[in-house]
mmCIF file of C-alpha atoms in Angstrom:
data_model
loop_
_atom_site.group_PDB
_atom_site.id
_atom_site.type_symbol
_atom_site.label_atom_id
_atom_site.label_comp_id
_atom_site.label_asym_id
_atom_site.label_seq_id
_atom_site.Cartn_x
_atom_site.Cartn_y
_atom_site.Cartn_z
ATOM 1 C CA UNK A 1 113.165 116.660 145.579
ATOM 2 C CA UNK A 2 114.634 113.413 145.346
ATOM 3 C CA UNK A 3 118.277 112.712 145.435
ATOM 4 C CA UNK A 4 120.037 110.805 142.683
ATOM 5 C CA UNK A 5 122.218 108.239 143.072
ATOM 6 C CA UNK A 6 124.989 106.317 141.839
ATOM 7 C CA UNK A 7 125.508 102.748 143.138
ATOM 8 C CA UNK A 8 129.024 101.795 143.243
ATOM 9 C CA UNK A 9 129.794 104.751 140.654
ATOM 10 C CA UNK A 10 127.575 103.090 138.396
ATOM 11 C CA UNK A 11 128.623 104.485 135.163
ATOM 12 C CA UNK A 12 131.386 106.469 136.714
ATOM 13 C CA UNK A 13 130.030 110.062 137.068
ATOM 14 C CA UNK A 14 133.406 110.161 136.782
ATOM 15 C CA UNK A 15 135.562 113.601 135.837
ATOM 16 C CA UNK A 16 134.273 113.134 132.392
ATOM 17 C CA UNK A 17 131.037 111.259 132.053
ATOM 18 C CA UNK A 18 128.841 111.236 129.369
ATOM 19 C CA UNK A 19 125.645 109.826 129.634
ATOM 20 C CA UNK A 20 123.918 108.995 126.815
ATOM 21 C CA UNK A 21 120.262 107.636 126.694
ATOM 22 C CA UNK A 22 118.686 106.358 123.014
ATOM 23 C CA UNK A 23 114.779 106.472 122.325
ATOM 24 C CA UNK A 24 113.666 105.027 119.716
ATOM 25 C CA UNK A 25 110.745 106.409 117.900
ATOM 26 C CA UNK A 26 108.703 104.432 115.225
ATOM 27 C CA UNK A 27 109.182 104.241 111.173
ATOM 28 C CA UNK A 28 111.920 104.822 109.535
ATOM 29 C CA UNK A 29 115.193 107.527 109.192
ATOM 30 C CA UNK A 30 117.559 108.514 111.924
ATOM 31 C CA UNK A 31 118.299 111.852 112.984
ATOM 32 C CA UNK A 32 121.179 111.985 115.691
ATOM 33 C CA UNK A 33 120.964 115.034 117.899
ATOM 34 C CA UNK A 34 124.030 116.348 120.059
ATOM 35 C CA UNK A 35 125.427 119.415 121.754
ATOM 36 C CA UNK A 36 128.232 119.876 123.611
ATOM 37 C CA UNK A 37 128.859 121.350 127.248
ATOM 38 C CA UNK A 38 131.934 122.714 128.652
ATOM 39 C CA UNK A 39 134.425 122.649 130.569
ATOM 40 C CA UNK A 40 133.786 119.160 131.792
ATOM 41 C CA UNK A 41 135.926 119.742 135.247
ATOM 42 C CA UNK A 42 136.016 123.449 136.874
ATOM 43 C CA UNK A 43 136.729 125.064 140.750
ATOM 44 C CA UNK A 44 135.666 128.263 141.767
ATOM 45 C CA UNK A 45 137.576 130.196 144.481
ATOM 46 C CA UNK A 46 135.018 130.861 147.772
ATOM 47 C CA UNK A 47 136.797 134.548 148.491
ATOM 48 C CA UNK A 48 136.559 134.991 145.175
ATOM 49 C CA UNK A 49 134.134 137.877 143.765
ATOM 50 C CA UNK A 50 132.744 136.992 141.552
ATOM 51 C CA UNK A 51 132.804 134.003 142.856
ATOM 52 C CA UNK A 52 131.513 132.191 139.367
ATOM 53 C CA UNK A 53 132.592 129.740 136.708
ATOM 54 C CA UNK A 54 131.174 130.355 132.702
ATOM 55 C CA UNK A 55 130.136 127.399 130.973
ATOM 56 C CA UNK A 56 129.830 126.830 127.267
ATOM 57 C CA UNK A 57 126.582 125.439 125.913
ATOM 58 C CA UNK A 58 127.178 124.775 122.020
ATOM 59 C CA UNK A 59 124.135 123.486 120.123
ATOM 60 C CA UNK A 60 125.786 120.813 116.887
ATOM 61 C CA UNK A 61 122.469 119.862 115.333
ATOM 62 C CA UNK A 62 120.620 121.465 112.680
ATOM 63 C CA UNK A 63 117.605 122.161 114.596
ATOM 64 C CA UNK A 64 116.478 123.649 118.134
ATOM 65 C CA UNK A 65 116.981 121.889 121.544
ATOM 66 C CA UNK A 66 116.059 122.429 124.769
ATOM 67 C CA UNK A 67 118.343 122.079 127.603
ATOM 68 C CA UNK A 68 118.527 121.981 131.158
ATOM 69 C CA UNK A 69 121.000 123.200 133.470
ATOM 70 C CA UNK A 70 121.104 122.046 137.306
ATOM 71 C CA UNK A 71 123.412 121.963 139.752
ATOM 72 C CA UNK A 72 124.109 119.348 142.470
ATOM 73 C CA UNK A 73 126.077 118.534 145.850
ATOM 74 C CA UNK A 74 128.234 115.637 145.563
ATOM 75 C CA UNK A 75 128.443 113.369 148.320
ATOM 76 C CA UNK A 76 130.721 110.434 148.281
ATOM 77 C CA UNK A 77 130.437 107.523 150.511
ATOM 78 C CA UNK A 78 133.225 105.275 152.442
ATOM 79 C CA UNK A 79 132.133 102.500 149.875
ATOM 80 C CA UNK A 80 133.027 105.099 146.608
ATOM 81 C CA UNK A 81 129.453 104.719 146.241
ATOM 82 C CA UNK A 82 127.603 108.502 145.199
ATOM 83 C CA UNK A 83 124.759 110.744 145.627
ATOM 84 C CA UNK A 84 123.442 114.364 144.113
ATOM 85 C CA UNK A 85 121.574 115.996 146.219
ATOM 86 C CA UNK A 86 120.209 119.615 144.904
ATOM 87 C CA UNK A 87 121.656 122.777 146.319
ATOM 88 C CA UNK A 88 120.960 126.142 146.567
ATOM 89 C CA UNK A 89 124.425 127.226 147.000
ATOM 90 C CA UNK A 90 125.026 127.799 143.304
ATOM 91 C CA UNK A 91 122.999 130.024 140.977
ATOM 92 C CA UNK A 92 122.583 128.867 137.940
ATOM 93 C CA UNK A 93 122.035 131.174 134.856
ATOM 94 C CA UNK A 94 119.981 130.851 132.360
ATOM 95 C CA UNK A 95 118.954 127.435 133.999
ATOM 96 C CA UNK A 96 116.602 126.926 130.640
ATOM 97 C CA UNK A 97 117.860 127.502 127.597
ATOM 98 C CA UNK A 98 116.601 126.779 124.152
ATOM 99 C CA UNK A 99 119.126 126.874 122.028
ATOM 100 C CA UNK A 100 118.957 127.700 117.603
ATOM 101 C CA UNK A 101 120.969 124.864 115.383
ATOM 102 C CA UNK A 102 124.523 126.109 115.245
ATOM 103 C CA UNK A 103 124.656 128.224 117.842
ATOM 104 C CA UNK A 104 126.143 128.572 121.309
ATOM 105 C CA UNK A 105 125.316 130.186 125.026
ATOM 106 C CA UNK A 106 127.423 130.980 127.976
ATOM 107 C CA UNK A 107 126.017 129.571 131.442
ATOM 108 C CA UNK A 108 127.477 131.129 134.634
ATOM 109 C CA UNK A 109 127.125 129.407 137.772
ATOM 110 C CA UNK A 110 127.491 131.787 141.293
ATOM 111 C CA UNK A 111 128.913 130.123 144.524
ATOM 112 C CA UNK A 112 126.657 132.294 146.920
ATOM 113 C CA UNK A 113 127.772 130.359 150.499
ATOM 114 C CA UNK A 114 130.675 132.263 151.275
ATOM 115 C CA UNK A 115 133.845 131.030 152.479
ATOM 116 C CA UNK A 116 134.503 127.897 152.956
ATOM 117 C CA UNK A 117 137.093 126.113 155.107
ATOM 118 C CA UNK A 118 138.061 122.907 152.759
ATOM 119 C CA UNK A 119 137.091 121.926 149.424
ATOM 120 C CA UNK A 120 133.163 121.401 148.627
ATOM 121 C CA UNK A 121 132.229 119.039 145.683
ATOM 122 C CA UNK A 122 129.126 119.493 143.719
ATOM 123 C CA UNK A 123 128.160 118.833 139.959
ATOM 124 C CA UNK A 124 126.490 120.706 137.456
ATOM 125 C CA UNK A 125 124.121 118.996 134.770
ATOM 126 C CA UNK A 126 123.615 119.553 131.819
ATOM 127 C CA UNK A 127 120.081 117.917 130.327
ATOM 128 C CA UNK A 128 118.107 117.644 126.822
ATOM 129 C CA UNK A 129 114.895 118.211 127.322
ATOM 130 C CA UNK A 130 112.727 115.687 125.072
ATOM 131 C CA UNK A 131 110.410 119.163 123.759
ATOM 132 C CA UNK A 132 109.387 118.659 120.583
ATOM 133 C CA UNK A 133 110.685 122.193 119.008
ATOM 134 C CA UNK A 134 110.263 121.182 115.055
ATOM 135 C CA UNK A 135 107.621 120.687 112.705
ATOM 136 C CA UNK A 136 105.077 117.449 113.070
ATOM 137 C CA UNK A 137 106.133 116.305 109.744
ATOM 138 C CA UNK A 138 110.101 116.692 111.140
ATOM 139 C CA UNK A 139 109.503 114.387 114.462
ATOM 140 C CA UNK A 140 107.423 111.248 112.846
ATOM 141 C CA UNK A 141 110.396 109.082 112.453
ATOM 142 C CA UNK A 142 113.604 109.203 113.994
ATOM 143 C CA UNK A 143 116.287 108.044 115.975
ATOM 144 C CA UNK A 144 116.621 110.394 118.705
ATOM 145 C CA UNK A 145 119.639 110.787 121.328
ATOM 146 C CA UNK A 146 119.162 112.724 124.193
ATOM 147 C CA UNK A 147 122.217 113.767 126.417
ATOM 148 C CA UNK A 148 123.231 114.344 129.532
ATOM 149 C CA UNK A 149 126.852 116.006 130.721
ATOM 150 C CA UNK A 150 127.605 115.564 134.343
ATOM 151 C CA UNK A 151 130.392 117.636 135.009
ATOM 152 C CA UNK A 152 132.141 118.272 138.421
ATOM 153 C CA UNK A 153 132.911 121.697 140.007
ATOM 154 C CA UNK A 154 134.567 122.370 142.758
ATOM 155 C CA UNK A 155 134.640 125.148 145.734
ATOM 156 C CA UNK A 156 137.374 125.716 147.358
ATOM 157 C CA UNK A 157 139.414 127.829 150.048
ATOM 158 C CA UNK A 158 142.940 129.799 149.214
ATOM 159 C CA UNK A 159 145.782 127.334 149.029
ATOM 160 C CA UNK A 160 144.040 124.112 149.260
ATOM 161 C CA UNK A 161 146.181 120.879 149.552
ATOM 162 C CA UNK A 162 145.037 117.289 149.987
ATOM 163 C CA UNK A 163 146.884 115.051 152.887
ATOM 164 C CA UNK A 164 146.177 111.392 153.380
ATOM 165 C CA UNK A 165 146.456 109.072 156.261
ATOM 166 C CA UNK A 166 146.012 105.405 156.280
ATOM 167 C CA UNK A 167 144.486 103.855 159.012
ATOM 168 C CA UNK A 168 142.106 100.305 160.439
ATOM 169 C CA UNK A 169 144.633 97.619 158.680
ATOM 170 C CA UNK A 170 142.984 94.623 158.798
ATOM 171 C CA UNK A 171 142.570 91.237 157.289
ATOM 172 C CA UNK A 172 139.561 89.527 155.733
ATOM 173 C CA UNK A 173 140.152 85.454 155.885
ATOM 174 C CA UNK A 174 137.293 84.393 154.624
ATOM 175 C CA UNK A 175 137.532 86.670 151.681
ATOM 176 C CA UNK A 176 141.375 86.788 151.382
ATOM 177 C CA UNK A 177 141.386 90.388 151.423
ATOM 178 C CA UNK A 178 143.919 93.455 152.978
ATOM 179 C CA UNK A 179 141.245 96.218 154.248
ATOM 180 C CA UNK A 180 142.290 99.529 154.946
ATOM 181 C CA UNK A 181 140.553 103.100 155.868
ATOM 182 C CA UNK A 182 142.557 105.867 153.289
ATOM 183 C CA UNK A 183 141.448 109.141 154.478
ATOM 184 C CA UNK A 184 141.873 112.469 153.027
ATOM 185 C CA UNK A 185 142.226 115.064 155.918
ATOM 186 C CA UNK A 186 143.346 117.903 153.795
ATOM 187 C CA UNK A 187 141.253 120.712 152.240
ATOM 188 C CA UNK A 188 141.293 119.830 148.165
ATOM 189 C CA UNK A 189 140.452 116.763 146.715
ATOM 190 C CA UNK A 190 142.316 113.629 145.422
ATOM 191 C CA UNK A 191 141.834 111.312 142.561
ATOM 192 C CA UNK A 192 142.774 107.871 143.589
ATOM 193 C CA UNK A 193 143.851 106.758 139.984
ATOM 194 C CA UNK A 194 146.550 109.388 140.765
ATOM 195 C CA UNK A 195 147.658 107.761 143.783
ATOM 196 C CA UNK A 196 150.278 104.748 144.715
ATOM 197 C CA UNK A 197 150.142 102.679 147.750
ATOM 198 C CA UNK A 198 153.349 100.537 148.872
ATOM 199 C CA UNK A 199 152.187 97.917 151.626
ATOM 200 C CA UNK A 200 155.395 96.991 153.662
ATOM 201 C CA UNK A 201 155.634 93.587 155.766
ATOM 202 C CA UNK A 202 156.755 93.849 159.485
ATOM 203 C CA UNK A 203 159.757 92.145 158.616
ATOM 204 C CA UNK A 204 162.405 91.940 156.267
ATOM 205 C CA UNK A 205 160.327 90.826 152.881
ATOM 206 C CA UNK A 206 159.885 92.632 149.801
ATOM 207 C CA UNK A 207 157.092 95.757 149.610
ATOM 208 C CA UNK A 208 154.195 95.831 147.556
ATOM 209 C CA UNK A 209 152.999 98.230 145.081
ATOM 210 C CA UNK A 210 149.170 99.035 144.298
ATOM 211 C CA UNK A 211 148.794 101.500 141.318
ATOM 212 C CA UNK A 212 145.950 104.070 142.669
ATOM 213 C CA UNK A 213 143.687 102.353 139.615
ATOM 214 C CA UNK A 214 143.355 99.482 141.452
ATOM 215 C CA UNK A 215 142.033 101.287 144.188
ATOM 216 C CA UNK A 216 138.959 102.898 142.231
ATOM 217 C CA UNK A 217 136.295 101.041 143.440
ATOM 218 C CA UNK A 218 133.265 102.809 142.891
ATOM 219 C CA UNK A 219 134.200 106.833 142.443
ATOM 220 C CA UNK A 220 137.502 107.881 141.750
ATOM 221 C CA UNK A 221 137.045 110.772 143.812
ATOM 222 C CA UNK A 222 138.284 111.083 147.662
ATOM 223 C CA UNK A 223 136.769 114.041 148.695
ATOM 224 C CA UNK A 224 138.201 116.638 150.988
ATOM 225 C CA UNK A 225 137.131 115.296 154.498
ATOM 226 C CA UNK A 226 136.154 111.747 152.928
ATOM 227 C CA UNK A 227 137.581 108.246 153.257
ATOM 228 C CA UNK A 228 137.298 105.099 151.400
ATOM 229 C CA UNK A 229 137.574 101.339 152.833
ATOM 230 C CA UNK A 230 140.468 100.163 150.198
ATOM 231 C CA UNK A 231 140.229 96.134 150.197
ATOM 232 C CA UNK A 232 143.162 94.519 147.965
ATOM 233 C CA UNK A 233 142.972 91.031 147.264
ATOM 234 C CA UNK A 234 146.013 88.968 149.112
ATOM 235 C CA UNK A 235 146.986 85.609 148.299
ATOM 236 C CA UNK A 236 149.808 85.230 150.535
ATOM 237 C CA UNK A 237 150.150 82.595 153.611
ATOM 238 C CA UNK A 238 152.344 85.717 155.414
ATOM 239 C CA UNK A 239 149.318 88.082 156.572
ATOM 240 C CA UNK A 240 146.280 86.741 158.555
ATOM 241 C CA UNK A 241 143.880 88.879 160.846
ATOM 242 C CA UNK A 242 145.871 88.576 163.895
ATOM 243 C CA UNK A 243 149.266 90.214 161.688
ATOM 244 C CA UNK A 244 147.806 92.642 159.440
ATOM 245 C CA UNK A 245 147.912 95.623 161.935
ATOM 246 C CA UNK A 246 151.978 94.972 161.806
ATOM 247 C CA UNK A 247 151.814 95.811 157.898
ATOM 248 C CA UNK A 248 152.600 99.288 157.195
ATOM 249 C CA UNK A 249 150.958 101.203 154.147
ATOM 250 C CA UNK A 250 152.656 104.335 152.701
ATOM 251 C CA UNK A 251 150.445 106.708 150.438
ATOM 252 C CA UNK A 252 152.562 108.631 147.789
ATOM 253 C CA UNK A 253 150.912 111.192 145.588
#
Protein backbone atom coordinates (compact mmCIF):
# COMPACT_ATOMS: atom_id res chain seq x y z
CA UNK A 1 0.00 0.00 0.00
CA UNK A 2 1.08 3.33 -0.71
CA UNK A 3 1.87 5.90 1.85
CA UNK A 4 0.19 9.29 1.89
CA UNK A 5 1.71 12.30 2.22
CA UNK A 6 1.57 15.74 3.23
CA UNK A 7 4.07 18.23 1.72
CA UNK A 8 4.94 20.91 4.03
CA UNK A 9 1.61 20.07 6.09
CA UNK A 10 -0.20 20.82 3.11
CA UNK A 11 -3.55 21.53 4.43
CA UNK A 12 -2.44 21.09 7.97
CA UNK A 13 -3.52 17.53 8.98
CA UNK A 14 -3.39 19.49 11.74
CA UNK A 15 -5.18 18.51 15.38
CA UNK A 16 -8.39 19.33 13.71
CA UNK A 17 -8.47 18.98 9.97
CA UNK A 18 -11.24 18.69 7.90
CA UNK A 19 -10.91 17.81 4.53
CA UNK A 20 -13.47 18.43 2.36
CA UNK A 21 -13.57 17.38 -1.40
CA UNK A 22 -16.76 18.72 -3.79
CA UNK A 23 -17.93 16.64 -6.96
CA UNK A 24 -20.01 17.99 -8.97
CA UNK A 25 -22.54 15.94 -10.73
CA UNK A 26 -24.61 17.17 -13.80
CA UNK A 27 -28.25 19.01 -13.93
CA UNK A 28 -29.63 20.73 -11.55
CA UNK A 29 -30.46 20.71 -7.37
CA UNK A 30 -27.96 20.38 -4.60
CA UNK A 31 -28.03 17.95 -1.97
CA UNK A 32 -25.19 18.55 0.72
CA UNK A 33 -24.21 15.40 2.53
CA UNK A 34 -22.27 15.42 6.00
CA UNK A 35 -21.57 13.35 9.07
CA UNK A 36 -19.64 13.96 11.80
CA UNK A 37 -16.68 11.95 13.53
CA UNK A 38 -15.46 12.20 16.96
CA UNK A 39 -13.34 13.00 19.14
CA UNK A 40 -11.08 14.79 16.73
CA UNK A 41 -7.79 14.37 19.16
CA UNK A 42 -7.54 11.11 21.53
CA UNK A 43 -4.40 8.96 23.44
CA UNK A 44 -4.69 5.62 24.53
CA UNK A 45 -2.59 4.33 27.48
CA UNK A 46 -0.07 1.21 26.13
CA UNK A 47 -0.45 -0.75 29.77
CA UNK A 48 -3.72 -0.05 29.49
CA UNK A 49 -6.33 -3.08 29.04
CA UNK A 50 -8.26 -2.44 27.18
CA UNK A 51 -6.01 -0.65 25.64
CA UNK A 52 -8.80 1.18 23.19
CA UNK A 53 -10.29 4.54 22.37
CA UNK A 54 -14.41 4.69 21.17
CA UNK A 55 -15.14 6.89 18.44
CA UNK A 56 -18.43 8.44 17.48
CA UNK A 57 -19.62 8.09 13.91
CA UNK A 58 -22.94 10.29 13.61
CA UNK A 59 -24.65 10.17 10.21
CA UNK A 60 -26.53 14.23 9.67
CA UNK A 61 -28.07 13.58 6.27
CA UNK A 62 -31.32 12.27 5.43
CA UNK A 63 -30.16 9.35 3.58
CA UNK A 64 -27.52 6.36 3.89
CA UNK A 65 -23.68 6.76 3.63
CA UNK A 66 -20.98 4.70 3.53
CA UNK A 67 -17.93 5.27 5.47
CA UNK A 68 -14.57 4.19 5.93
CA UNK A 69 -12.52 3.89 8.87
CA UNK A 70 -8.54 3.46 8.69
CA UNK A 71 -5.95 3.98 10.76
CA UNK A 72 -2.43 5.36 10.10
CA UNK A 73 1.24 5.91 11.57
CA UNK A 74 2.24 9.39 11.62
CA UNK A 75 5.61 10.22 10.76
CA UNK A 76 6.87 13.71 10.91
CA UNK A 77 9.91 14.92 9.23
CA UNK A 78 12.84 17.50 10.39
CA UNK A 79 11.26 19.84 7.64
CA UNK A 80 7.44 19.57 9.53
CA UNK A 81 6.78 17.94 6.38
CA UNK A 82 4.28 14.44 6.95
CA UNK A 83 3.54 11.00 5.98
CA UNK A 84 0.73 8.10 6.85
CA UNK A 85 1.89 5.08 6.50
CA UNK A 86 -0.75 2.08 7.34
CA UNK A 87 -0.34 0.07 10.48
CA UNK A 88 -1.35 -2.91 11.89
CA UNK A 89 -0.88 -1.88 15.37
CA UNK A 90 -4.44 -0.67 15.80
CA UNK A 91 -7.63 -2.66 15.21
CA UNK A 92 -10.11 -0.97 13.89
CA UNK A 93 -13.84 -1.91 14.46
CA UNK A 94 -16.32 -1.97 12.35
CA UNK A 95 -13.75 -0.60 9.71
CA UNK A 96 -17.00 -0.39 7.17
CA UNK A 97 -19.86 0.97 8.21
CA UNK A 98 -22.98 2.00 6.42
CA UNK A 99 -24.67 4.12 8.30
CA UNK A 100 -29.09 4.97 8.18
CA UNK A 101 -29.93 9.00 7.95
CA UNK A 102 -30.04 10.16 11.53
CA UNK A 103 -28.33 7.76 13.13
CA UNK A 104 -25.04 7.13 14.89
CA UNK A 105 -22.24 4.16 15.53
CA UNK A 106 -19.50 3.74 18.00
CA UNK A 107 -15.97 2.76 16.41
CA UNK A 108 -13.35 1.32 18.82
CA UNK A 109 -9.88 1.29 17.86
CA UNK A 110 -7.37 -1.50 19.89
CA UNK A 111 -3.62 -0.59 20.42
CA UNK A 112 -2.42 -4.33 20.09
CA UNK A 113 1.72 -3.52 20.25
CA UNK A 114 2.15 -3.54 23.78
CA UNK A 115 4.10 -1.24 25.76
CA UNK A 116 5.70 1.29 24.53
CA UNK A 117 8.64 3.34 25.82
CA UNK A 118 7.68 7.10 24.51
CA UNK A 119 4.79 8.44 22.82
CA UNK A 120 3.74 6.86 19.25
CA UNK A 121 1.69 9.11 16.83
CA UNK A 122 -0.69 7.69 14.37
CA UNK A 123 -4.08 8.95 12.82
CA UNK A 124 -7.26 7.48 12.29
CA UNK A 125 -9.47 8.34 9.11
CA UNK A 126 -12.48 8.67 8.72
CA UNK A 127 -13.75 8.39 4.76
CA UNK A 128 -17.17 8.69 2.64
CA UNK A 129 -17.30 6.26 0.42
CA UNK A 130 -18.80 7.68 -3.03
CA UNK A 131 -21.51 4.24 -3.03
CA UNK A 132 -24.42 5.14 -4.48
CA UNK A 133 -26.94 3.82 -1.55
CA UNK A 134 -30.33 5.72 -2.88
CA UNK A 135 -32.68 5.40 -5.55
CA UNK A 136 -31.54 6.21 -9.44
CA UNK A 137 -34.11 8.83 -9.59
CA UNK A 138 -32.45 10.33 -6.01
CA UNK A 139 -28.64 10.52 -7.48
CA UNK A 140 -29.33 12.23 -11.15
CA UNK A 141 -28.57 15.67 -10.03
CA UNK A 142 -26.77 16.88 -7.20
CA UNK A 143 -24.19 18.57 -5.49
CA UNK A 144 -22.42 16.06 -3.58
CA UNK A 145 -19.73 16.58 -0.64
CA UNK A 146 -17.79 13.86 0.39
CA UNK A 147 -15.69 14.06 3.69
CA UNK A 148 -12.86 13.12 5.17
CA UNK A 149 -11.87 13.54 9.18
CA UNK A 150 -8.25 13.02 9.91
CA UNK A 151 -7.99 12.85 13.43
CA UNK A 152 -4.81 12.18 15.57
CA UNK A 153 -4.42 9.53 18.33
CA UNK A 154 -1.88 9.01 20.34
CA UNK A 155 -0.06 5.95 22.31
CA UNK A 156 1.61 6.52 25.02
CA UNK A 157 3.64 5.18 28.17
CA UNK A 158 2.63 6.03 32.08
CA UNK A 159 3.67 9.55 32.94
CA UNK A 160 4.77 10.85 29.69
CA UNK A 161 6.42 14.37 29.59
CA UNK A 162 7.92 16.23 26.64
CA UNK A 163 11.62 17.92 27.14
CA UNK A 164 13.25 20.05 24.51
CA UNK A 165 16.76 20.92 23.69
CA UNK A 166 17.98 23.38 21.22
CA UNK A 167 20.86 22.69 19.37
CA UNK A 168 23.11 23.46 15.54
CA UNK A 169 22.72 27.51 15.86
CA UNK A 170 23.65 28.75 12.81
CA UNK A 171 23.35 31.55 10.36
CA UNK A 172 22.11 31.64 6.78
CA UNK A 173 23.73 34.94 4.92
CA UNK A 174 22.56 34.54 1.86
CA UNK A 175 19.07 34.02 3.07
CA UNK A 176 19.23 36.24 6.22
CA UNK A 177 18.04 33.56 8.31
CA UNK A 178 18.75 32.19 12.29
CA UNK A 179 18.64 28.17 11.85
CA UNK A 180 18.29 26.07 14.68
CA UNK A 181 17.70 22.11 15.43
CA UNK A 182 14.60 22.11 18.38
CA UNK A 183 14.44 18.63 19.49
CA UNK A 184 12.00 16.92 21.61
CA UNK A 185 13.85 14.18 23.69
CA UNK A 186 11.04 13.46 26.02
CA UNK A 187 8.36 10.73 25.78
CA UNK A 188 4.88 12.84 24.89
CA UNK A 189 4.47 15.14 22.28
CA UNK A 190 4.58 18.98 21.85
CA UNK A 191 2.66 21.43 19.83
CA UNK A 192 4.91 24.16 18.71
CA UNK A 193 2.08 26.86 18.57
CA UNK A 194 2.24 26.19 22.36
CA UNK A 195 5.75 26.97 22.63
CA UNK A 196 7.98 30.37 23.11
CA UNK A 197 11.50 30.76 22.12
CA UNK A 198 13.69 33.79 23.59
CA UNK A 199 17.00 34.09 21.42
CA UNK A 200 19.62 35.90 23.70
CA UNK A 201 22.78 37.82 22.14
CA UNK A 202 26.29 36.96 23.59
CA UNK A 203 26.45 40.25 24.95
CA UNK A 204 24.67 42.74 26.73
CA UNK A 205 21.64 43.57 24.06
CA UNK A 206 18.10 43.06 24.42
CA UNK A 207 16.49 39.21 23.94
CA UNK A 208 14.19 38.22 21.43
CA UNK A 209 10.91 36.63 21.59
CA UNK A 210 9.42 34.11 18.87
CA UNK A 211 5.75 33.12 19.68
CA UNK A 212 5.77 29.11 19.00
CA UNK A 213 3.23 30.16 15.86
CA UNK A 214 5.88 31.46 14.12
CA UNK A 215 7.64 28.40 14.38
CA UNK A 216 4.88 26.14 12.61
CA UNK A 217 6.30 25.56 9.51
CA UNK A 218 4.80 22.71 8.02
CA UNK A 219 3.12 20.42 11.05
CA UNK A 220 2.53 21.78 14.26
CA UNK A 221 3.40 18.65 15.77
CA UNK A 222 7.03 17.78 17.35
CA UNK A 223 6.79 14.35 17.93
CA UNK A 224 8.21 12.44 20.83
CA UNK A 225 11.80 11.59 19.55
CA UNK A 226 11.43 14.21 16.55
CA UNK A 227 13.13 17.51 15.72
CA UNK A 228 12.44 20.33 13.48
CA UNK A 229 15.10 22.77 11.68
CA UNK A 230 13.42 26.22 13.08
CA UNK A 231 14.77 29.07 10.56
CA UNK A 232 13.62 32.73 11.77
CA UNK A 233 14.15 35.46 9.54
CA UNK A 234 16.96 38.07 11.00
CA UNK A 235 17.48 41.41 9.77
CA UNK A 236 20.05 42.52 12.06
CA UNK A 237 23.86 43.58 11.14
CA UNK A 238 24.74 41.89 14.90
CA UNK A 239 24.62 38.00 13.93
CA UNK A 240 26.55 36.56 10.90
CA UNK A 241 27.64 32.80 10.43
CA UNK A 242 30.83 33.09 12.18
CA UNK A 243 28.65 34.59 15.65
CA UNK A 244 25.53 32.75 15.64
CA UNK A 245 26.84 29.72 17.70
CA UNK A 246 27.46 32.58 20.60
CA UNK A 247 23.52 33.24 20.55
CA UNK A 248 21.77 31.36 23.12
CA UNK A 249 18.07 30.07 22.58
CA UNK A 250 15.86 29.23 25.62
CA UNK A 251 12.66 27.00 24.96
CA UNK A 252 9.80 27.72 27.52
CA UNK A 253 6.66 25.65 27.43
Amino acid sequence: MKARSTAGGALGYKSRALIVCLVLLLYGAASVQAFSFTPMVSHIDADRRPARVTYTLQNDTPRAIAVQVSAHVREIDEMGNEVMQPTDELMVYPSQIVLAAGRSQEISVDWTGGSVDRERAFRVVAEQVPVNLGSSQDSRAQLRVNLEYVTSLYVRPAQARARTEVSGIAFDDAEQMLVFRLENTGTRHILLRDLSVLIHPPREGESLQIPGGELNAGSNVLPAGGSRVVRIPWDSSDINASNAHEYRIEVRH
